[in-house]
Tab-separated table of C-alpha atoms in Angstrom:
chain	number	residue	atom	x	y	z
A	41	MET	CA	-0.029	-0.183	-0.116
A	42	PRO	CA	1.328	3.610	-0.808
A	43	HIS	CA	2.890	5.551	2.152
A	44	LEU	CA	1.015	8.414	1.975
A	45	THR	CA	1.590	11.302	4.667
A	46	ALA	CA	-1.627	13.377	4.378
A	47	PRO	CA	-3.920	14.365	7.109
A	48	ALA	CA	-7.464	12.634	7.232
A	49	ASP	CA	-9.167	15.629	5.617
A	50	ALA	CA	-6.850	15.501	2.608
A	51	ARG	CA	-9.188	12.677	1.505
A	52	ARG	CA	-11.507	14.670	-0.230
A	53	THR	CA	-12.515	13.298	-3.585
A	54	ALA	CA	-15.265	10.471	-2.376
A	55	GLY	CA	-16.682	9.383	-5.788
A	56	GLY	CA	-15.207	8.443	-9.240
A	57	GLU	CA	-17.572	11.064	-10.745
A	58	GLN	CA	-15.182	13.997	-9.456
A	59	LEU	CA	-12.105	12.763	-11.329
A	60	GLY	CA	-11.651	13.896	-14.605
A	61	PHE	CA	-8.911	13.948	-17.405
A	62	GLY	CA	-6.066	16.561	-18.085
A	63	VAL	CA	-4.272	15.793	-21.227
A	64	PRO	CA	-0.679	17.174	-21.079
A	65	GLY	CA	-0.308	17.202	-24.645
A	66	TYR	CA	-0.750	14.501	-27.482
A	67	ALA	CA	1.196	14.501	-30.605
A	68	HIS	CA	0.262	16.751	-33.678
A	69	PRO	CA	-2.871	16.054	-34.858
A	70	LEU	CA	-1.866	15.121	-37.998
A	71	LEU	CA	0.165	12.392	-36.225
A	72	ALA	CA	-2.693	11.215	-33.583
A	73	PRO	CA	-6.026	11.627	-35.232
A	74	ALA	CA	-7.731	9.591	-32.909
A	75	GLU	CA	-6.334	11.025	-29.820
A	76	TRP	CA	-7.552	14.088	-30.598
A	77	ALA	CA	-11.065	12.986	-32.304
A	78	GLY	CA	-11.529	10.762	-28.949
A	79	LEU	CA	-11.468	14.022	-26.526
A	80	ALA	CA	-14.616	15.644	-28.204
A	81	ARG	CA	-16.442	12.438	-28.039
A	82	PRO	CA	-19.552	12.686	-25.965
A	83	GLY	CA	-19.386	11.201	-22.379
A	84	THR	CA	-15.416	11.667	-22.355
A	85	PRO	CA	-14.980	13.217	-18.597
A	86	LEU	CA	-12.210	16.087	-20.228
A	87	HIS	CA	-11.411	19.096	-17.932
A	88	TRP	CA	-8.676	20.146	-20.449
A	89	ALA	CA	-6.241	19.361	-23.157
A	90	VAL	CA	-3.060	21.125	-24.188
A	91	LEU	CA	-2.288	22.242	-27.575
A	92	ASN	CA	1.469	22.746	-28.403
A	93	ILE	CA	2.440	22.739	-32.016
A	94	ALA	CA	6.155	23.521	-31.566
A	95	ASP	CA	6.813	24.127	-28.043
A	96	GLY	CA	4.001	27.050	-28.328
A	97	PRO	CA	1.941	28.261	-30.885
A	98	GLY	CA	4.159	27.998	-33.974
A	99	SER	CA	4.908	30.676	-36.461
A	100	ARG	CA	1.788	30.474	-38.385
A	101	PRO	CA	-1.895	28.561	-38.035
A	102	ASP	CA	-1.531	25.310	-38.371
A	103	PRO	CA	-4.619	23.903	-40.289
A	104	HIS	CA	-4.563	20.596	-38.817
A	105	CYS	CA	-4.516	22.134	-35.226
A	106	LEU	CA	-7.293	24.700	-36.415
A	107	GLU	CA	-9.286	21.814	-37.042
A	108	ALA	CA	-8.723	20.220	-33.822
A	109	ALA	CA	-9.191	23.051	-31.553
A	110	GLY	CA	-12.493	23.754	-33.718
A	111	ARG	CA	-13.760	20.175	-32.875
A	112	LEU	CA	-13.103	20.791	-29.248
A	113	HIS	CA	-14.421	24.352	-29.085
A	114	ASN	CA	-17.550	23.124	-30.346
A	115	ALA	CA	-17.951	19.981	-28.138
A	116	ARG	CA	-17.730	22.454	-25.125
A	117	GLU	CA	-20.137	24.538	-26.640
A	118	ARG	CA	-22.740	21.489	-26.689
A	119	ALA	CA	-21.547	20.450	-23.101
A	120	LEU	CA	-22.190	23.734	-21.651
A	121	HIS	CA	-25.214	25.032	-23.789
A	122	GLY	CA	-26.784	22.259	-25.747
A	123	GLY	CA	-29.322	19.818	-24.902
A	124	SER	CA	-32.113	19.748	-22.455
A	125	PRO	CA	-31.462	21.756	-18.726
A	126	ASP	CA	-31.956	17.882	-17.177
A	127	ASP	CA	-29.453	15.744	-19.499
A	128	THR	CA	-26.219	16.030	-17.457
A	129	VAL	CA	-24.419	13.435	-19.825
A	130	ARG	CA	-23.436	15.525	-22.583
A	131	ALA	CA	-20.367	15.920	-24.818
A	132	SER	CA	-16.904	16.909	-23.307
A	133	GLY	CA	-16.898	20.124	-21.503
A	134	GLY	CA	-13.219	20.346	-21.587
A	135	ARG	CA	-11.114	23.283	-22.058
A	136	LEU	CA	-8.127	23.533	-24.907
A	137	LEU	CA	-5.009	25.187	-23.360
A	138	GLY	CA	-2.160	26.649	-25.096
A	139	HIS	CA	1.035	25.215	-24.179
A	140	LEU	CA	3.568	28.028	-22.856
A	141	ASP	CA	7.017	26.799	-21.802
A	142	LEU	CA	8.496	29.151	-19.119
A	143	ALA	CA	11.889	26.967	-19.075
A	144	HIS	CA	12.038	26.840	-15.213
A	145	GLY	CA	11.612	31.310	-15.320
A	146	GLU	CA	14.504	31.564	-17.893
A	147	ARG	CA	12.278	32.693	-20.734
A	148	PRO	CA	11.435	36.493	-21.425
A	149	PHE	CA	8.103	37.970	-20.353
A	150	GLU	CA	7.699	39.878	-23.730
A	151	GLU	CA	7.933	35.938	-25.779
A	152	LEU	CA	5.277	34.366	-23.445
A	153	ILE	CA	2.967	37.016	-23.686
A	154	ALA	CA	3.785	37.099	-27.728
A	155	ASP	CA	3.099	33.289	-27.805
A	156	ALA	CA	-0.052	33.832	-25.658
A	157	ARG	CA	-1.363	36.253	-28.174
A	158	SER	CA	-0.693	33.913	-31.195
A	159	PHE	CA	-2.630	31.336	-29.139
A	160	ILE	CA	-5.584	33.227	-28.432
A	161	ASP	CA	-5.922	34.983	-32.043
A	162	TRP	CA	-5.263	31.901	-33.985
A	163	TYR	CA	-6.878	28.712	-31.930
A	164	ARG	CA	-9.377	30.501	-29.442
A	165	ILE	CA	-8.052	28.637	-26.729
A	166	GLY	CA	-9.463	28.828	-23.278
A	167	GLY	CA	-6.550	29.117	-20.805
A	168	PHE	CA	-2.553	28.238	-21.061
A	169	TYR	CA	-0.400	25.270	-19.344
A	170	LEU	CA	2.412	26.729	-17.980
A	171	ALA	CA	5.138	23.639	-18.653
A	172	ARG	CA	8.128	23.692	-16.604
A	173	CYS	CA	7.220	26.110	-14.355
A	174	PRO	CA	9.459	27.478	-11.129
A	175	THR	CA	8.811	25.469	-8.312
A	176	GLU	CA	10.834	27.964	-5.578
A	177	ARG	CA	9.807	31.062	-3.726
A	178	ALA	CA	12.061	33.150	-5.799
A	179	GLY	CA	10.161	32.372	-8.711
A	180	LEU	CA	6.733	33.302	-7.808
A	181	PRO	CA	6.418	36.971	-8.352
A	182	ALA	CA	7.173	36.508	-11.897
A	183	VAL	CA	4.845	33.753	-12.466
A	184	ARG	CA	2.289	35.804	-10.633
A	185	ARG	CA	3.098	38.847	-12.932
A	186	LEU	CA	2.589	36.462	-15.962
A	187	THR	CA	-0.545	34.694	-14.603
A	188	GLY	CA	-2.302	38.029	-13.916
A	189	THR	CA	-1.866	39.173	-17.529
A	190	LEU	CA	-2.514	36.178	-19.041
A	191	HIS	CA	-5.742	36.195	-17.183
A	192	ALA	CA	-6.405	39.603	-18.617
A	193	LEU	CA	-5.727	38.531	-21.732
A	194	LEU	CA	-7.848	35.672	-21.679
A	195	ALA	CA	-10.888	38.146	-20.209
A	196	GLU	CA	-10.571	40.241	-23.200
A	197	SER	CA	-11.095	37.194	-25.705
A	198	ASP	CA	-14.336	35.775	-26.670
A	199	SER	CA	-13.351	32.079	-26.374
A	200	ALA	CA	-12.275	31.981	-22.732
A	201	ASP	CA	-15.768	31.775	-21.008
A	202	GLY	CA	-15.498	32.402	-17.157
A	203	GLY	CA	-12.378	34.110	-17.952
A	204	GLY	CA	-10.239	31.102	-18.841
A	205	ARG	CA	-8.256	28.520	-17.066
A	206	LEU	CA	-4.518	28.557	-15.765
A	207	VAL	CA	-2.531	25.608	-15.244
A	208	LEU	CA	1.079	25.448	-13.768
A	209	GLY	CA	2.975	22.568	-15.043
A	210	HIS	CA	5.228	22.253	-12.065
A	211	GLY	CA	5.338	18.101	-11.717
A	212	THR	CA	6.271	18.424	-8.174
A	213	HIS	CA	5.073	20.066	-4.968
A	214	PRO	CA	6.033	23.592	-5.253
A	215	TYR	CA	6.385	26.449	-2.483
A	216	PRO	CA	2.761	26.918	-1.090
A	217	GLY	CA	2.255	30.295	-2.846
A	218	TYR	CA	1.996	28.972	-6.273
A	219	ALA	CA	-1.783	27.898	-5.126
A	220	GLU	CA	-2.783	31.100	-5.231
A	221	ALA	CA	-1.074	32.322	-8.725
A	222	ALA	CA	-3.285	30.091	-11.002
A	223	ASP	CA	-6.476	27.688	-11.127
A	224	GLN	CA	-4.470	24.606	-10.741
A	225	LEU	CA	-1.196	23.074	-10.007
A	226	VAL	CA	0.267	19.935	-11.816
A	227	THR	CA	2.182	18.468	-8.543
A	228	PHE	CA	2.887	14.986	-9.611
A	229	GLN	CA	4.342	13.823	-13.038
A	230	GLY	CA	6.607	11.032	-13.374
A	231	PRO	CA	6.392	7.037	-13.338
A	232	TRP	CA	4.040	4.746	-11.579
A	233	THR	CA	7.060	3.314	-9.280
A	234	ASP	CA	7.347	6.863	-7.758
A	235	TYR	CA	3.857	7.764	-7.783
A	236	ARG	CA	2.349	4.280	-5.886
A	237	TRP	CA	4.969	5.307	-2.853
A	238	SER	CA	4.371	9.185	-3.260
A	239	GLN	CA	3.661	11.735	-0.539
A	240	VAL	CA	1.607	14.541	-0.667
A	241	ALA	CA	2.368	17.661	0.969
A	242	GLU	CA	0.306	18.467	3.871
A	243	TRP	CA	-0.482	22.135	2.706
A	244	THR	CA	-2.392	20.963	-0.174
A	245	ALA	CA	-5.216	19.761	2.324
A	246	ASP	CA	-6.374	23.339	2.436
A	247	TYR	CA	-7.475	23.423	-1.221
A	248	PRO	CA	-10.240	21.406	-2.945
A	249	PRO	CA	-9.222	18.663	-5.618
A	250	GLU	CA	-9.601	20.877	-8.565
A	251	TRP	CA	-6.801	22.734	-7.702
A	252	PHE	CA	-4.603	19.927	-8.532
A	253	ALA	CA	-3.532	17.308	-11.320
A	254	HIS	CA	-1.185	14.238	-11.379
A	255	PHE	CA	0.083	12.703	-14.619
A	256	VAL	CA	1.529	9.315	-14.171
A	257	HIS	CA	3.009	7.047	-16.930
A	258	GLY	CA	3.786	3.406	-16.750
A	259	VAL	CA	0.434	2.577	-14.717
A	260	PRO	CA	-0.117	-1.253	-15.465
A	261	ARG	CA	-3.963	-2.038	-16.202
A	262	THR	CA	-3.944	-4.427	-12.946
A	263	HIS	CA	-3.299	-1.087	-11.100
A	264	LEU	CA	-5.548	1.318	-12.665
A	265	GLU	CA	-7.769	1.022	-9.531
A	266	GLU	CA	-5.165	1.662	-7.041
A	267	ALA	CA	-3.787	4.661	-8.939
A	268	MET	CA	-7.076	6.335	-8.807
A	269	ARG	CA	-7.385	5.412	-5.150
A	270	ILE	CA	-4.200	6.985	-4.757
A	271	ALA	CA	-5.318	10.334	-6.833
A	272	ARG	CA	-8.177	10.463	-4.625
A	273	TRP	CA	-6.406	10.093	-1.427
A	274	GLN	CA	-3.811	12.733	-2.429
A	275	GLY	CA	-6.692	15.328	-3.052
A	276	ALA	CA	-6.038	15.271	-7.233
A	277	GLY	CA	-9.178	16.136	-9.072
A	278	THR	CA	-7.455	15.979	-12.417
A	279	ILE	CA	-5.208	12.847	-13.545
A	280	PHE	CA	-3.935	11.144	-16.849
A	281	PHE	CA	-2.873	7.935	-16.442
A	282	THR	CA	-1.401	5.639	-19.156
A	283	ASP	CA	0.769	2.550	-19.712
A	284	ARG	CA	2.992	3.929	-21.864
A	285	ASP	CA	6.630	4.726	-20.632
A	286	ASP	CA	9.641	6.898	-21.326
A	287	ARG	CA	11.394	3.367	-22.645
A	288	SER	CA	11.973	1.816	-26.034
A	289	GLY	CA	12.394	5.104	-27.403
A	290	GLN	CA	9.142	6.602	-26.660
A	291	SER	CA	10.167	10.155	-25.292
A	292	ASP	CA	6.953	11.570	-24.379
A	293	PRO	CA	4.736	8.816	-22.710
A	294	PHE	CA	1.836	10.992	-22.515
A	295	ALA	CA	1.871	11.840	-26.387
A	296	THR	CA	-0.563	8.868	-27.487
A	297	LEU	CA	-3.400	7.258	-25.853
A	298	PRO	CA	-3.062	4.718	-22.924
A	299	ARG	CA	-3.761	1.028	-24.531
A	300	TYR	CA	-6.741	0.913	-21.823
A	301	TRP	CA	-8.238	4.178	-22.528
A	302	ASP	CA	-11.887	3.194	-22.923
A	303	GLU	CA	-11.608	1.370	-19.512
A	304	ILE	CA	-10.417	4.050	-17.506
A	305	VAL	CA	-12.949	6.504	-19.149
A	306	SER	CA	-15.653	3.949	-17.943
A	307	ARG	CA	-14.142	3.686	-14.823
A	308	ILE	CA	-14.540	7.110	-13.986
A	309	GLY	CA	-17.458	7.970	-15.419
A	310	PRO	CA	-19.093	10.292	-18.224
A	311	GLY	CA	-18.566	13.920	-18.270
A	312	ILE	CA	-20.640	16.224	-16.237
A	313	SER	CA	-21.456	19.723	-17.614
A	314	GLU	CA	-20.377	22.604	-15.631
């Protein structure tokens, strides 16, 4: 059994319906058409998916990415506004997030804002995923400045309902102050061999599950239930589990669907409209 150092009130997600998927970034839609099409399938419990063309928006609009973005945007519109009021099982309500690489705080503010504007103008994204986000206290002021500006840009756009969503891609537990700088933190990203014995930071118990996401690769099918139990115990509301790993020449285990995608979708349950 995993060794989890969390207070009792950290066990906050009682039901599978409260979990949902965050997709850290599939391969290009031309190379992964099934993955992108599956995100807009009715009933998929998707919270958000990241669009990453070339460590950012690229130099010009990509027609294949435009098509994938439009499909997901339309699915969200159907989830939020389509069907009868009593129909809670609808198409995916997930947001499309633009990928911004912070390079652990080394990228200039102006470059990041320029990339953000391109994402908004070309792909009508509903938020941003800030990859390689700093974790130390010293990096917090710069991240706060960036997220404040990004929220303002999203609020001005016509595609980001609710002001958009910002996710900080730390991959580990950062200095607690980062929890107030964005909408969600990725506090674990790594292999199943580490996750099953992982420890949650006690300060996370002060926040609801929708504040945290966990990305785990190399999860065997036979351990799916255990992995979801760990996520619930540690208070994560958003997950992405895959049996793919970073061995055998696979540089990004999250770039394709897990082989048990349909099974994990059914275990979590259908998407619930917001």
